[in-house]
Coordinates of C-alpha atoms in Angstrom, one line a residue:
X723 CA -38.7 13.6 -5.3
X724 CA -38.4 11.4 -2.7
X725 CA -41.6 9.7 -1.3
X726 CA -41.2 11.7 1.8
X727 CA -41.4 15.0 -0.6
X728 CA -44.2 13.8 -2.6
X729 CA -46.4 13.2 0.6
X730 CA -45.8 16.7 2.0
X731 CA -46.6 18.1 -1.4
X732 CA -50.1 15.8 -1.3
X733 CA -50.7 17.2 2.2
X734 CA -50.3 20.6 1.2
X735 CA -52.6 20.4 -2.2
X736 CA -55.3 19.1 0.1
X737 CA -55.0 22.1 2.2
X738 CA -55.0 24.2 -1.2
X739 CA -57.9 22.5 -2.5
X740 CA -59.9 23.2 0.9
X741 CA -58.7 26.9 1.1
X742 CA -59.4 27.5 -2.9
X743 CA -62.7 25.7 -2.8
X744 CA -64.1 27.9 0.4
X745 CA -62.8 31.2 -1.6
X746 CA -64.4 30.0 -4.6
X747 CA -67.4 29.3 -2.7
X748 CA -67.6 32.8 -1.2
X749 CA -66.5 34.7 -4.3
X750 CA -69.2 32.9 -6.3
X751 CA -67.0 31.3 -8.6
X752 CA -66.9 27.9 -10.4
X753 CA -64.5 25.8 -7.8
X754 CA -62.2 24.4 -11.0
X755 CA -61.3 27.7 -12.1
X756 CA -59.9 29.0 -8.4
X757 CA -58.8 24.9 -8.6
X758 CA -56.6 25.6 -11.5
X759 CA -55.2 28.6 -10.9
X760 CA -54.2 27.6 -7.3
X761 CA -52.5 24.7 -9.0
X762 CA -50.8 26.8 -11.1
X763 CA -49.6 29.0 -8.5
X764 CA -48.2 26.3 -6.4
X765 CA -46.6 24.9 -9.3
X766 CA -44.4 27.8 -9.9
X767 CA -43.8 28.8 -6.1
X768 CA -40.2 29.5 -5.3
X769 CA -38.2 26.3 -4.7
X770 CA -40.6 23.8 -5.8
X771 CA -39.3 21.3 -8.3
X772 CA -41.3 20.4 -11.2
X773 CA -43.9 18.1 -10.2
X774 CA -43.9 14.8 -12.2
X775 CA -47.2 13.5 -13.5
X776 CA -47.9 9.9 -14.9
X777 CA -50.8 10.2 -17.3
X778 CA -51.7 6.3 -16.8
X779 CA -52.2 6.9 -13.1
X780 CA -53.9 9.7 -13.7
X781 CA -56.7 8.2 -15.7
X782 CA -56.4 5.0 -13.5
X783 CA -56.7 6.9 -10.3
X784 CA -59.0 9.5 -11.0
X785 CA -61.4 8.7 -13.8
X786 CA -62.9 5.3 -12.6
X787 CA -64.5 6.7 -9.4
X788 CA -65.6 9.6 -11.2
X789 CA -67.3 7.4 -13.6
X790 CA -68.6 5.4 -10.9
X791 CA -70.1 8.2 -9.1
X792 CA -72.0 9.6 -12.0
X793 CA -73.5 6.5 -12.9
X794 CA -74.5 5.8 -9.8
X795 CA -76.9 9.2 -9.6
X796 CA -77.6 9.3 -13.1
X797 CA -81.5 8.7 -14.4
X798 CA -81.6 5.1 -15.3
X799 CA -84.9 5.3 -17.2
X800 CA -84.4 8.9 -18.7
X801 CA -80.5 7.4 -19.9
X802 CA -82.6 4.5 -21.8
X803 CA -85.3 7.0 -23.2
X804 CA -82.9 9.3 -24.6
X805 CA -80.1 6.5 -25.9
X806 CA -80.2 7.8 -29.5
X807 CA -79.4 11.5 -28.5
X808 CA -76.5 10.3 -26.1
X809 CA -75.2 8.2 -28.5
X810 CA -75.2 11.1 -31.3
X811 CA -73.3 13.2 -28.5
X812 CA -71.0 10.7 -27.1
X813 CA -70.2 9.3 -30.3
X814 CA -71.2 11.3 -33.3
X815 CA -69.9 14.4 -31.8
X816 CA -66.5 13.1 -30.5
X817 CA -66.0 12.0 -34.2
X818 CA -67.1 15.2 -35.7
X819 CA -65.0 17.4 -33.3
X820 CA -61.7 14.9 -33.9
X821 CA -62.0 15.4 -37.8
X822 CA -62.6 19.2 -37.8
X823 CA -59.6 19.6 -35.0
X824 CA -57.3 17.4 -37.4
X825 CA -58.3 19.6 -40.6
X826 CA -57.6 22.7 -38.8
X827 CA -54.3 21.7 -37.4
X828 CA -53.1 20.3 -40.3
X829 CA -54.1 23.7 -42.1
X830 CA -52.2 25.8 -39.6
X831 CA -49.3 23.5 -39.3
X832 CA -48.9 21.7 -42.5
X833 CA -45.7 19.8 -41.3
X834 CA -47.8 18.4 -38.9
X835 CA -48.3 14.3 -40.0
X836 CA -52.4 13.4 -40.3
X837 CA -52.0 10.8 -37.5
X838 CA -50.6 13.8 -35.3
X839 CA -53.7 16.1 -36.1
X840 CA -56.2 13.2 -35.7
X841 CA -54.2 12.2 -32.4
X842 CA -54.8 16.4 -31.1
X843 CA -58.2 16.0 -32.3
X844 CA -58.8 12.8 -30.3
X845 CA -57.0 14.3 -27.1
X846 CA -59.7 17.1 -26.9
X847 CA -62.8 16.0 -28.4
X848 CA -64.5 14.6 -25.6
X849 CA -65.8 17.0 -22.9
X850 CA -64.8 15.9 -19.3
X851 CA -67.0 13.9 -17.1
X852 CA -65.5 15.7 -14.1
X853 CA -66.1 19.2 -15.5
X854 CA -69.4 18.3 -16.6
X855 CA -70.4 17.3 -12.7
X856 CA -68.7 20.4 -11.5
X857 CA -70.8 22.9 -14.1
X858 CA -74.0 20.8 -13.7
X859 CA -74.4 20.8 -9.9
X860 CA -74.3 24.7 -9.7
X861 CA -77.3 24.7 -12.6
X862 CA -80.6 23.9 -13.1
X863 CA -81.6 22.6 -16.3
X864 CA -84.7 20.8 -17.9
X865 CA -84.3 16.9 -17.4
X866 CA -83.7 16.0 -21.2
X867 CA -80.7 18.2 -21.5
X868 CA -79.6 17.0 -18.0
X869 CA -79.7 13.3 -19.0
X870 CA -77.9 14.4 -22.5
X871 CA -75.2 15.9 -20.8
X872 CA -74.8 13.4 -18.0
X873 CA -74.9 10.6 -20.7
X874 CA -72.5 11.9 -22.6
X875 CA -69.8 13.0 -20.2
X876 CA -70.2 9.2 -19.0
X877 CA -69.3 7.3 -22.6
X878 CA -67.8 9.8 -24.8
X879 CA -64.1 9.4 -22.9
X880 CA -64.4 5.3 -24.2
X881 CA -64.9 7.3 -27.8
X882 CA -62.0 9.3 -27.5
X883 CA -59.6 7.1 -25.8
X884 CA -60.0 4.3 -28.9
X885 CA -59.7 7.3 -31.1
X886 CA -56.5 8.3 -29.6
X887 CA -55.0 4.9 -29.6
X888 CA -55.6 4.3 -33.3
X889 CA -53.8 7.9 -33.9
X890 CA -50.7 6.9 -31.7
X891 CA -50.6 3.5 -33.5
X892 CA -51.1 5.1 -37.1
X893 CA -48.5 8.0 -36.4
X894 CA -45.8 5.0 -35.3
X895 CA -46.4 2.7 -37.5
X896 CA -48.2 5.0 -40.8
X897 CA -51.0 1.8 -41.1
X898 CA -54.6 2.5 -40.3
X899 CA -58.1 0.6 -41.6
X900 CA -61.3 2.4 -41.0
X901 CA -63.0 -0.7 -40.8
X902 CA -60.6 -2.4 -38.5
X903 CA -60.9 0.9 -36.2
X904 CA -64.8 0.5 -35.9
X905 CA -64.6 -3.5 -35.7
X906 CA -62.2 -2.8 -33.0
X907 CA -64.2 -0.3 -31.3
X908 CA -67.6 -2.1 -31.2
X909 CA -65.2 -5.0 -29.8
X910 CA -63.9 -2.9 -27.1
X911 CA -67.4 -1.5 -26.0
X912 CA -69.3 -5.0 -25.9
X913 CA -66.4 -6.2 -24.2
X914 CA -66.4 -3.6 -21.4
X915 CA -70.0 -4.1 -21.1
X916 CA -69.6 -8.0 -20.2
X917 CA -66.7 -7.4 -17.8
X918 CA -68.6 -4.6 -16.2
X919 CA -71.6 -7.0 -15.9
X920 CA -69.8 -9.3 -14.4
X921 CA -68.4 -7.5 -11.7
X922 CA -71.4 -5.8 -11.0
X923 CA -73.7 -8.9 -10.4
X924 CA -70.9 -10.5 -8.5
X925 CA -71.1 -7.6 -6.4
X926 CA -74.7 -7.8 -5.7
X927 CA -74.2 -11.5 -5.2
X928 CA -71.7 -10.5 -2.4
X929 CA -73.4 -7.5 -1.0
X930 CA -76.4 -9.9 -0.1
X931 CA -74.1 -12.4 2.1
X932 CA -72.1 -9.7 3.9
X933 CA -73.4 -8.8 7.2
X934 CA -70.5 -6.2 8.1
X935 CA -71.8 -2.8 6.5
X936 CA -67.9 -1.6 6.6
X937 CA -66.9 -4.8 4.3
X938 CA -69.9 -3.4 2.1
X939 CA -68.4 -0.1 1.8
X940 CA -64.9 -1.2 1.7
X941 CA -66.1 -3.4 -1.2
X942 CA -68.0 -1.1 -3.0
X943 CA -65.2 1.8 -2.8
X944 CA -63.1 -0.7 -4.8
X945 CA -65.4 -1.6 -7.6
X946 CA -65.0 1.2 -9.9
X947 CA -60.8 0.4 -10.2
X948 CA -61.8 -3.5 -10.2
X949 CA -64.0 -3.4 -13.1
X950 CA -61.5 -0.5 -14.9
X951 CA -58.4 -2.6 -14.2
X952 CA -59.9 -5.8 -15.1
X953 CA -61.4 -4.5 -18.7
X954 CA -58.2 -2.9 -19.6
X955 CA -56.2 -6.0 -18.4
X956 CA -58.2 -8.3 -21.1
X957 CA -58.0 -5.2 -23.9
X958 CA -61.6 -3.9 -23.8
X959 CA -63.1 -0.6 -22.7
X960 CA -62.6 0.2 -18.8
X961 CA -64.4 3.0 -19.1
X962 CA -67.6 1.5 -20.4
X963 CA -67.0 -1.6 -17.9
X964 CA -67.0 1.3 -15.1
X965 CA -70.0 2.6 -16.3
X966 CA -71.9 -0.6 -16.7
X967 CA -70.9 -1.7 -13.4
X968 CA -72.1 1.9 -11.5
X969 CA -75.4 1.6 -13.4
X970 CA -76.2 -2.4 -12.2
X971 CA -74.8 -1.1 -8.4
X972 CA -77.0 1.7 -8.8
X973 CA -79.8 -0.5 -9.6
X974 CA -79.9 -2.7 -6.9
X975 CA -78.2 -0.5 -3.8
X976 CA -81.7 0.2 -2.7
X977 CA -82.6 -3.5 -2.1
X978 CA -79.5 -5.1 -1.1
X979 CA -77.5 -2.7 1.3
X980 CA -78.6 -1.7 4.7
X981 CA -79.9 1.8 5.3
X982 CA -76.8 1.9 8.0
X983 CA -73.9 1.3 5.4
X984 CA -75.9 3.4 2.8
X985 CA -75.4 6.5 5.2
X986 CA -72.1 5.7 6.3
X987 CA -70.9 4.7 2.8
X988 CA -72.5 7.7 1.2
X989 CA -70.5 9.9 3.5
X990 CA -67.5 8.4 2.9
X991 CA -67.9 8.3 -0.8
X992 CA -68.8 11.8 -0.9
X993 CA -65.7 13.3 0.7
X994 CA -63.5 10.8 -1.6
X995 CA -65.4 12.1 -4.5
X996 CA -65.0 15.7 -3.7
X997 CA -61.3 15.4 -2.9
X998 CA -60.8 13.5 -6.4
X999 CA -62.4 16.0 -8.5
X1000 CA -60.5 18.9 -6.6
X1001 CA -57.3 16.9 -7.0
X1002 CA -58.0 16.9 -10.8
X1003 CA -58.6 20.4 -11.3
X1004 CA -55.1 21.3 -9.4
X1005 CA -53.1 18.8 -10.9
X1006 CA -54.5 20.4 -14.2
X1007 CA -52.8 23.6 -12.8
X1008 CA -49.7 21.7 -11.7
X1009 CA -49.1 20.3 -15.2
X1010 CA -48.9 23.8 -16.7
X1011 CA -45.3 24.0 -15.4
X1012 CA -44.3 21.0 -17.3
X1013 CA -45.7 22.2 -20.4
X1014 CA -43.8 25.5 -19.9
X1015 CA -40.7 24.0 -19.3
X1016 CA -41.1 21.2 -22.2
X1017 CA -41.8 23.8 -25.0
X1018 CA -38.6 26.2 -24.2
X1019 CA -40.6 28.8 -22.3
X1020 CA -43.9 31.1 -22.3
X1021 CA -42.5 33.3 -24.9
X1022 CA -41.6 30.6 -27.3
X1023 CA -44.9 29.1 -26.9
X1024 CA -46.7 32.4 -27.3
X1025 CA -44.7 33.1 -30.2
X1026 CA -44.9 29.6 -32.3
X1027 CA -47.6 27.9 -30.7
X1028 CA -50.3 31.0 -29.3
X1029 CA -52.4 31.5 -32.7
X1030 CA -52.5 27.8 -33.5
X1031 CA -53.9 26.4 -30.0
X1032 CA -56.3 29.6 -30.0
X1033 CA -57.3 28.4 -33.4
X1034 CA -58.0 24.8 -31.9
X1035 CA -60.0 26.1 -29.0
X1036 CA -62.3 27.9 -31.3
X1037 CA -62.3 24.9 -33.7
X1038 CA -63.5 22.3 -30.9
X1039 CA -66.1 25.2 -30.2
X1040 CA -67.4 25.8 -33.3
X1041 CA -67.5 22.4 -34.0
X1042 CA -69.9 21.2 -31.1
X1043 CA -72.0 24.5 -32.0
X1044 CA -72.6 22.8 -35.7
X1045 CA -73.0 19.3 -34.7
X1046 CA -75.8 20.5 -32.1
X1047 CA -77.4 22.7 -34.7
X1048 CA -77.3 20.6 -37.0
X1049 CA -78.5 17.4 -35.4
X1050 CA -81.5 19.5 -34.5
X1051 CA -82.1 20.4 -37.6
X1052 CA -82.1 16.8 -39.1
X1053 CA -84.4 15.8 -36.1
X1054 CA -86.9 18.7 -37.5
X1055 CA -86.6 17.8 -41.1
X1056 CA -87.4 14.1 -40.0
X1057 CA -90.8 15.3 -38.1
X1058 CA -92.1 17.1 -41.3
X1059 CA -91.7 13.9 -43.0
X1060 CA -93.7 12.1 -40.5
X1061 CA -91.4 10.7 -38.0
X1062 CA -92.0 12.2 -34.9
X1063 CA -90.5 9.8 -32.4
X1064 CA -88.1 12.3 -31.2
X1065 CA -88.5 16.0 -30.9
X1066 CA -86.0 18.8 -31.5
X1067 CA -84.5 21.0 -28.9
X1068 CA -84.9 24.3 -30.3
X1069 CA -82.0 26.8 -30.8
X1070 CA -82.0 27.9 -27.3
X1071 CA -81.4 24.6 -25.6
X1072 CA -78.9 23.9 -28.5
X1073 CA -76.9 26.9 -27.5
X1074 CA -76.6 25.6 -23.9
X1075 CA -75.6 22.1 -24.9
X1076 CA -72.8 23.7 -27.0
X1077 CA -71.4 25.8 -24.6
X1078 CA -71.3 22.8 -22.3
X1079 CA -68.2 21.4 -23.6
X1080 CA -65.6 21.9 -21.0
X1081 CA -62.4 19.8 -21.4
X1082 CA -60.6 18.4 -18.2
X1083 CA -59.0 15.4 -16.9
X1084 CA -58.9 13.1 -19.9
X1085 CA -57.9 15.7 -22.3
X1086 CA -54.9 16.3 -20.0
X1087 CA -53.9 12.9 -19.4
X1088 CA -54.0 11.9 -22.8
X1089 CA -52.2 14.8 -23.8
X1090 CA -49.2 13.9 -21.1
X1091 CA -49.4 9.9 -22.5
X1092 CA -48.3 11.0 -26.0
X1093 CA -44.7 9.6 -26.6
X1094 CA -42.0 12.0 -26.8
X1095 CA -41.0 10.8 -30.3
X1096 CA -44.4 11.4 -31.8
X1097 CA -44.6 14.1 -34.2
X1098 CA -45.9 16.9 -32.6
X1099 CA -45.8 16.0 -29.2
X1100 CA -45.0 19.7 -27.9
X1101 CA -47.7 21.3 -29.9
X1102 CA -50.5 18.7 -28.8
X1103 CA -49.4 19.2 -25.2
X1104 CA -49.9 23.1 -25.7
X1105 CA -53.1 23.0 -27.9
X1106 CA -54.7 20.6 -25.1
X1107 CA -53.5 22.7 -22.2
X1108 CA -55.0 25.8 -23.9
X1109 CA -57.9 24.0 -24.7
X1110 CA -58.5 23.0 -20.9
X1111 CA -57.8 26.6 -19.5
X1112 CA -60.2 27.9 -22.0
X1113 CA -63.1 26.2 -21.9
X1114 CA -62.6 25.8 -18.1
X1115 CA -62.2 29.7 -17.7
X1116 CA -64.8 30.8 -20.1
X1117 CA -67.5 28.3 -20.6
X1118 CA -67.6 27.3 -17.0
X1119 CA -67.6 31.1 -15.7
X1120 CA -70.0 32.0 -18.2
X1121 CA -72.5 28.8 -18.3
X1122 CA -74.9 30.3 -15.7
X1123 CA -75.5 33.0 -17.6
X1124 CA -76.4 31.1 -21.2
X1125 CA -78.9 29.4 -19.1
X1126 CA -80.3 32.3 -17.8
X1127 CA -80.3 33.9 -21.5
X1128 CA -81.9 30.9 -22.6
X1129 CA -85.0 30.8 -20.0
X1130 CA -85.4 27.1 -20.7
X1131 CA -88.7 25.2 -19.5
X1132 CA -89.3 21.2 -19.5
X1133 CA -90.8 20.1 -22.5
X1134 CA -94.8 19.8 -22.4
X1135 CA -94.7 16.2 -23.9
X1136 CA -92.8 14.9 -21.0
X1137 CA -94.8 13.6 -18.3
X1138 CA -93.3 15.4 -15.0
X1139 CA -92.2 12.9 -12.4
X1140 CA -93.8 13.2 -9.0
X1141 CA -92.5 16.5 -6.8
X1142 CA -91.3 15.5 -3.6
X1143 CA -94.0 16.4 -1.2
X1144 CA -96.6 14.3 -3.7
X1145 CA -94.1 11.3 -2.9
X1146 CA -94.1 11.8 0.7
X1147 CA -97.9 11.5 0.5
X1148 CA -97.9 8.2 -1.7
X1149 CA -95.5 6.6 0.9
X1150 CA -97.6 8.0 3.7
X1151 CA -100.6 6.7 2.8
X1152 CA -99.2 3.1 2.5
X1153 CA -97.6 3.4 5.4
X1154 CA -100.8 4.6 7.2
X1155 CA -102.1 1.3 5.5
X1156 CA -100.4 -1.2 6.9
X1157 CA -100.6 0.6 10.5
X1158 CA -104.3 0.4 10.1
X1159 CA -104.5 -3.4 9.3
X1160 CA -102.0 -4.4 12.1
X1161 CA -103.0 -1.9 15.1
X1162 CA -106.0 -4.3 16.1
X1163 CA -105.8 -7.7 17.7
X1164 CA -108.0 -10.9 16.5
X1165 CA -111.0 -9.5 18.9
X1166 CA -110.9 -6.2 17.1
X1167 CA -109.2 -4.1 20.0
X1168 CA -106.9 -1.3 19.1
X1169 CA -103.5 -2.4 20.4
X1170 CA -101.1 0.4 18.8
X1171 CA -103.4 3.9 19.5
X1172 CA -100.6 6.2 19.8
X1173 CA -98.9 4.3 16.5
X1174 CA -102.2 4.7 14.8
X1175 CA -102.7 8.3 15.5
X1176 CA -99.3 9.3 14.2
X1177 CA -99.2 7.7 11.2
X1178 CA -102.9 9.4 10.6
X1179 CA -101.5 12.5 11.5
X1180 CA -98.6 11.9 9.1
X1181 CA -100.6 10.9 6.2
X1182 CA -103.1 13.6 6.6
X1183 CA -100.2 16.1 6.8
X1184 CA -98.5 15.0 3.9
X1185 CA -101.6 14.7 1.5
X1186 CA -102.3 18.6 2.4
X1187 CA -98.9 19.9 2.1
X1188 CA -98.9 18.2 -1.4
X1189 CA -102.0 19.8 -1.8
X1190 CA -101.0 23.5 -1.2
X1191 CA -97.5 23.3 -0.4
X1192 CA -97.0 27.1 -0.9
X1193 CA -99.9 27.6 1.6
X1194 CA -98.3 25.0 4.6
X1195 CA -94.5 26.1 3.9
X1196 CA -94.0 28.5 6.3
X1197 CA -95.9 26.2 9.0
X1198 CA -93.7 23.4 8.1
X1199 CA -90.3 25.5 8.3
X1200 CA -91.3 27.0 11.6
X1201 CA -92.2 23.2 12.9
X1202 CA -88.6 21.9 11.9
X1203 CA -87.1 25.2 13.2
X1204 CA -88.7 24.4 16.5
X1205 CA -87.6 20.6 16.4
X1206 CA -84.0 21.9 16.0
X1207 CA -84.0 24.1 18.5
X1208 CA -85.3 21.3 20.5
X1209 CA -82.5 19.2 19.8
X1210 CA -79.8 21.6 20.0
X1211 CA -81.1 22.3 23.9
X1212 CA -81.1 18.6 24.3
X1213 CA -77.4 18.5 22.9
X1214 CA -76.2 20.8 25.1
X1215 CA -77.9 19.1 28.0
X1216 CA -76.1 15.8 27.1
X1217 CA -72.7 17.4 27.0
X1218 CA -73.4 19.2 30.4
X1219 CA -74.3 15.6 32.0
X1220 CA -70.9 14.0 30.0
X1221 CA -68.5 16.5 31.5
X1222 CA -70.4 16.6 34.4
X1223 CA -69.5 12.9 35.0
X1224 CA -73.1 12.0 35.2
X1225 CA -72.9 9.9 31.9
X1226 CA -70.6 7.5 30.6
X1227 CA -69.1 7.7 26.8
X1228 CA -71.1 5.0 25.7
X1229 CA -74.1 6.9 26.5
X1230 CA -73.2 10.3 25.2
X1231 CA -72.4 8.5 22.0
X1232 CA -75.6 6.4 21.6
X1233 CA -77.7 9.7 23.0
X1234 CA -75.6 11.9 20.5
X1235 CA -76.2 9.6 17.5
X1236 CA -80.1 9.4 18.3
X1237 CA -80.2 13.5 17.9
X1238 CA -77.9 13.8 15.1
X1239 CA -80.4 11.2 13.2
X1240 CA -83.2 13.7 14.6
X1241 CA -81.4 17.0 13.4
X1242 CA -80.7 15.4 9.8
X1243 CA -84.3 14.7 9.5
X1244 CA -85.4 17.9 10.4
X1245 CA -82.6 19.4 8.1
X1246 CA -83.9 17.1 5.4
X1247 CA -87.6 18.2 5.5
X1248 CA -86.8 21.9 5.4
X1249 CA -84.8 21.4 2.6

């Protein structure tokens, strides 16, 4: 495939992604489902040659920015609070699932060496960060469950990658040492955290010195790849390095980046992440053609690998359920003997967490990177594809229903954070305090009456609204509906003046920006 053809295919993919995402939104389906089906349809389109997918490129291109984005928005305080629970999922659950899948695969396909069974387990064990984001952004979960899933998706890829590399090495060399594997895992994790910290704090110092917001945006956009590639270059965990960098950048971004850079950079980053996420699921669909061709056609796959692959899908689902319910039972037993630091989440919440194990880009990339001569290569590739399709088509589409069935609520022991309206009231009061202190000159004469009046009214309105949001909400919406109407008529007049030649382009863009900011503020206040 030449470069022009590849570029044309890329443009076609982006157009397909936009159309499929729109159709999924209109049909009320999870976008990953539509994108995978669309990618598979595109892959088998007449006249289209097989689409080559480089697994190393897939990981390097897609995983770092998606991990960075997840780390950017995660609640760091909650992450620290639930470290043990997240580690149990990101490390314990992945190890347990790998073991279960290896045993099931060896029972179903006795000719498959244990190293190949372990490699298959490592491929399908870690739930995917991309898929987790796609699922979580469409649902509402209690904060504890959300942070557990978000934290798991940030860190479990590192566990899966390490297990996979050890399994492949054992399969090729015939040598494996559990002690060496554990030591290597710790070294990779610590080394990744060190590299991530260096990259993150270097960015903090650089951002404080850069005056050009476009340079800051460009530098920030490259951070995820810099951290990942640098860590992999020195043979430590690129996943841990990227997550560490993302957490550091997220913590300091509020103080070292200007408001304008945050707004411009946020819009650019959100668009890039949208395209990357959609591209991942399209690639999963596109890869199906290569999997089927490699295995000799759909018929032989169903005949020789269909039942074992479905059994692997059932095994990873059962393993996750077993781990969740066993972990909750252990916590409950600990509380009964007086160890009350952690509270169980209960069977309904355990069911929800168990059903959230959607697989995606990491499973795809690892399966594609299995060496051609490795034992069970074709079976690993087919089983991984079945697991991805099964979890996306089954779990992602029904996750809303499982949550609705569970009827979950916030744990009473957790202190709820301030609502947005309460936070607005708190900000309005401190803003009013500084205006009141500086509204008078040295002789006590009021020199900023309009400013003082505006902040007094804002503070009063914020306090009243926070106390009775249901009562004031209709009035607030009516107020900002009128603001939006005024913005719209103002924009129409601005365009008329420009079209009539009464103002130049500079005036148009300057006043249009003011109207855009006013409109965004009104829309934000209404939401």
